[in-house]
Amino acid sequence: MSNEPATTGESLPETEEEWRDVLTDEEYEILREQGTEPKFSGELLDEDDDGTFVCAGCGTELFSSDTKFDSKTGWPSFSDVADGANVELRRDTSHGMERTEVVCATCGGHLGHVFDDGPEPTGKRYCINSAALGFDEDS
Ligand code: FE
């Protein structure tokens, strides 16, 4: 797997201090502090093999390669989630914007945001930080 998840999701860190111990600095800033990686910097931006994108914090399955598309924004982009139960959507009014935050339902990690300018049939664009993801290639 590319970017092995920090935990298996079965015994999640209980404190931010414990998260700091298991995540890289970049992962911590994004997943736990709602950070955003610089555009075009992500390791998985151009990943186009068949497989599943999982949470870098806990390994929960988040997105299928089937829904990944090139949005030209500089962040990995998906038109749908693998399983709606695995993510939470939250209203985010930070930075003077009205956005919908995408959060891992298992570990609470911040993944990115979802916008309504994606391709058909969903019309959604899940704009996700590469550093918040691991990639499990189909075998
Ligand atoms: Fe997670």
Short mmCIF file of C-alpha atoms and ligand atoms in Angstrom, two decimals:
data_model
loop_
_atom_site.label_atom_id
_atom_site.label_comp_id
_atom_site.label_asym_id
_atom_site.label_seq_id
_atom_site.Cartn_x
_atom_site.Cartn_y
_atom_site.Cartn_z
CA MET A 1 0.00 0.00 0.00
CA SER A 2 1.13 3.49 -0.74
CA ASN A 3 1.12 5.66 2.41
CA GLU A 4 0.27 2.95 4.96
CA PRO A 5 -2.50 4.10 7.37
CA ALA A 6 -1.28 5.13 10.82
CA THR A 7 -3.69 2.81 12.64
CA THR A 8 -6.06 -0.01 11.77
CA GLY A 9 -9.04 1.87 13.16
CA GLU A 10 -9.60 -0.80 15.80
CA SER A 11 -7.74 0.95 18.60
CA LEU A 12 -7.79 4.60 17.66
CA PRO A 13 -5.66 7.15 19.51
CA GLU A 14 -7.71 8.78 22.25
CA THR A 15 -5.84 12.04 22.59
CA GLU A 16 -4.32 14.55 20.20
CA GLU A 17 -0.95 13.71 21.76
CA GLU A 18 -1.36 10.09 20.74
CA TRP A 19 -2.35 11.14 17.22
CA ARG A 20 0.81 13.23 17.03
CA ASP A 21 2.84 10.12 17.81
CA VAL A 22 1.38 8.03 14.99
CA LEU A 23 0.92 10.62 12.22
CA THR A 24 3.56 12.52 10.27
CA ASP A 25 3.59 16.28 10.85
CA GLU A 26 1.84 16.86 7.52
CA GLU A 27 -0.81 14.22 8.19
CA TYR A 28 -1.42 15.68 11.65
CA GLU A 29 -1.84 19.20 10.32
CA ILE A 30 -4.39 18.06 7.75
CA LEU A 31 -6.30 15.30 9.54
CA ARG A 32 -6.38 16.80 13.02
CA GLU A 33 -6.08 20.55 12.37
CA GLN A 34 -8.12 20.94 9.16
CA GLY A 35 -5.04 21.88 7.17
CA THR A 36 -4.66 21.85 3.39
CA GLU A 37 -1.62 20.58 1.52
CA PRO A 38 -0.13 22.79 -1.22
CA LYS A 39 -1.78 22.15 -4.58
CA PHE A 40 0.01 19.74 -6.94
CA SER A 41 2.15 18.48 -4.02
CA GLY A 42 0.33 15.25 -3.20
CA GLU A 43 1.86 11.84 -3.76
CA LEU A 44 -1.50 10.37 -4.82
CA LEU A 45 -2.59 13.24 -7.08
CA ASP A 46 -1.71 11.37 -10.26
CA GLU A 47 -2.34 7.85 -8.95
CA ASP A 48 -4.34 6.19 -11.71
CA ASP A 49 -4.08 2.49 -10.90
CA ASP A 50 -7.19 0.52 -9.93
CA GLY A 51 -7.72 0.34 -6.20
CA THR A 52 -9.17 1.91 -3.09
CA PHE A 53 -8.24 5.16 -1.38
CA VAL A 54 -8.34 4.78 2.39
CA CYS A 55 -8.03 7.13 5.37
CA ALA A 56 -4.39 7.81 6.26
CA GLY A 57 -5.42 7.96 9.91
CA CYS A 58 -7.35 4.72 10.27
CA GLY A 59 -7.50 2.75 7.00
CA THR A 60 -11.26 3.18 6.44
CA GLU A 61 -12.20 2.75 2.78
CA LEU A 62 -13.15 6.14 1.39
CA PHE A 63 -12.95 6.37 -2.41
CA SER A 64 -12.70 3.99 -5.34
CA SER A 65 -10.33 4.67 -8.23
CA ASP A 66 -13.42 4.29 -10.44
CA THR A 67 -14.63 7.73 -9.32
CA LYS A 68 -11.26 9.55 -9.45
CA PHE A 69 -11.00 12.25 -12.11
CA ASP A 70 -8.59 14.96 -13.13
CA SER A 71 -10.09 18.20 -11.84
CA LYS A 72 -6.93 20.24 -12.66
CA THR A 73 -7.19 21.75 -9.19
CA GLY A 74 -4.02 20.12 -7.86
CA TRP A 75 -5.78 17.90 -5.34
CA PRO A 76 -7.02 14.32 -5.75
CA SER A 77 -10.65 14.57 -6.85
CA PHE A 78 -13.49 12.07 -6.77
CA SER A 79 -17.07 12.19 -8.02
CA ASP A 80 -18.43 9.95 -5.25
CA VAL A 81 -17.60 8.20 -2.00
CA ALA A 82 -17.10 4.44 -1.80
CA ASP A 83 -19.61 4.15 1.05
CA GLY A 84 -21.67 7.04 2.36
CA ALA A 85 -21.53 5.61 5.87
CA ASN A 86 -17.75 6.01 5.96
CA VAL A 87 -17.69 9.80 5.70
CA GLU A 88 -19.42 12.64 7.52
CA LEU A 89 -20.27 15.94 5.86
CA ARG A 90 -20.10 19.07 8.00
CA ARG A 91 -20.87 22.71 7.31
CA ASP A 92 -17.62 24.69 7.38
CA THR A 93 -17.68 28.50 7.53
CA SER A 94 -13.96 28.98 8.22
CA HIS A 95 -11.75 31.30 6.13
CA GLY A 96 -14.78 33.44 5.18
CA MET A 97 -16.18 30.71 2.96
CA GLU A 98 -19.25 28.53 3.08
CA ARG A 99 -18.08 25.01 2.34
CA THR A 100 -18.92 21.40 3.13
CA GLU A 101 -16.15 19.61 4.97
CA VAL A 102 -15.56 15.89 4.38
CA VAL A 103 -14.55 13.97 7.51
CA CYS A 104 -13.65 10.32 8.10
CA ALA A 105 -16.59 8.85 10.05
CA THR A 106 -14.31 6.38 11.83
CA CYS A 107 -11.51 8.57 13.20
CA GLY A 108 -12.90 12.08 12.72
CA GLY A 109 -9.99 13.05 10.49
CA HIS A 110 -10.41 16.02 8.14
CA LEU A 111 -10.11 14.85 4.53
CA GLY A 112 -11.08 17.87 2.42
CA HIS A 113 -14.24 19.46 1.04
CA VAL A 114 -17.00 18.57 -1.42
CA PHE A 115 -18.27 20.95 -4.09
CA ASP A 116 -21.19 20.87 -6.54
CA ASP A 117 -19.17 21.35 -9.72
CA GLY A 118 -18.16 17.74 -10.36
CA PRO A 119 -18.84 15.52 -13.36
CA GLU A 120 -22.07 13.64 -14.03
CA PRO A 121 -23.82 11.57 -12.82
CA THR A 122 -23.25 12.83 -9.27
CA GLY A 123 -22.23 16.42 -10.04
CA LYS A 124 -20.01 16.24 -6.95
CA ARG A 125 -16.32 17.03 -6.63
CA TYR A 126 -14.74 15.61 -3.51
CA CYS A 127 -11.53 17.63 -3.22
CA ILE A 128 -9.33 15.57 -0.93
CA ASN A 129 -5.84 16.03 0.49
CA SER A 130 -3.47 13.36 -0.77
CA ALA A 131 -1.77 13.30 2.63
CA ALA A 132 -5.10 12.31 4.22
CA LEU A 133 -5.20 9.20 2.02
CA GLY A 134 -3.51 5.87 1.60
CA PHE A 135 -3.88 3.82 -1.57
CA ASP A 136 -4.58 0.10 -1.65
CA GLU A 137 -3.95 -1.16 -5.18
CA ASP A 138 -6.16 -3.98 -6.45
CA SER A 139 -4.23 -7.24 -6.57
FE FE B 1 -10.05 7.76 9.46
#
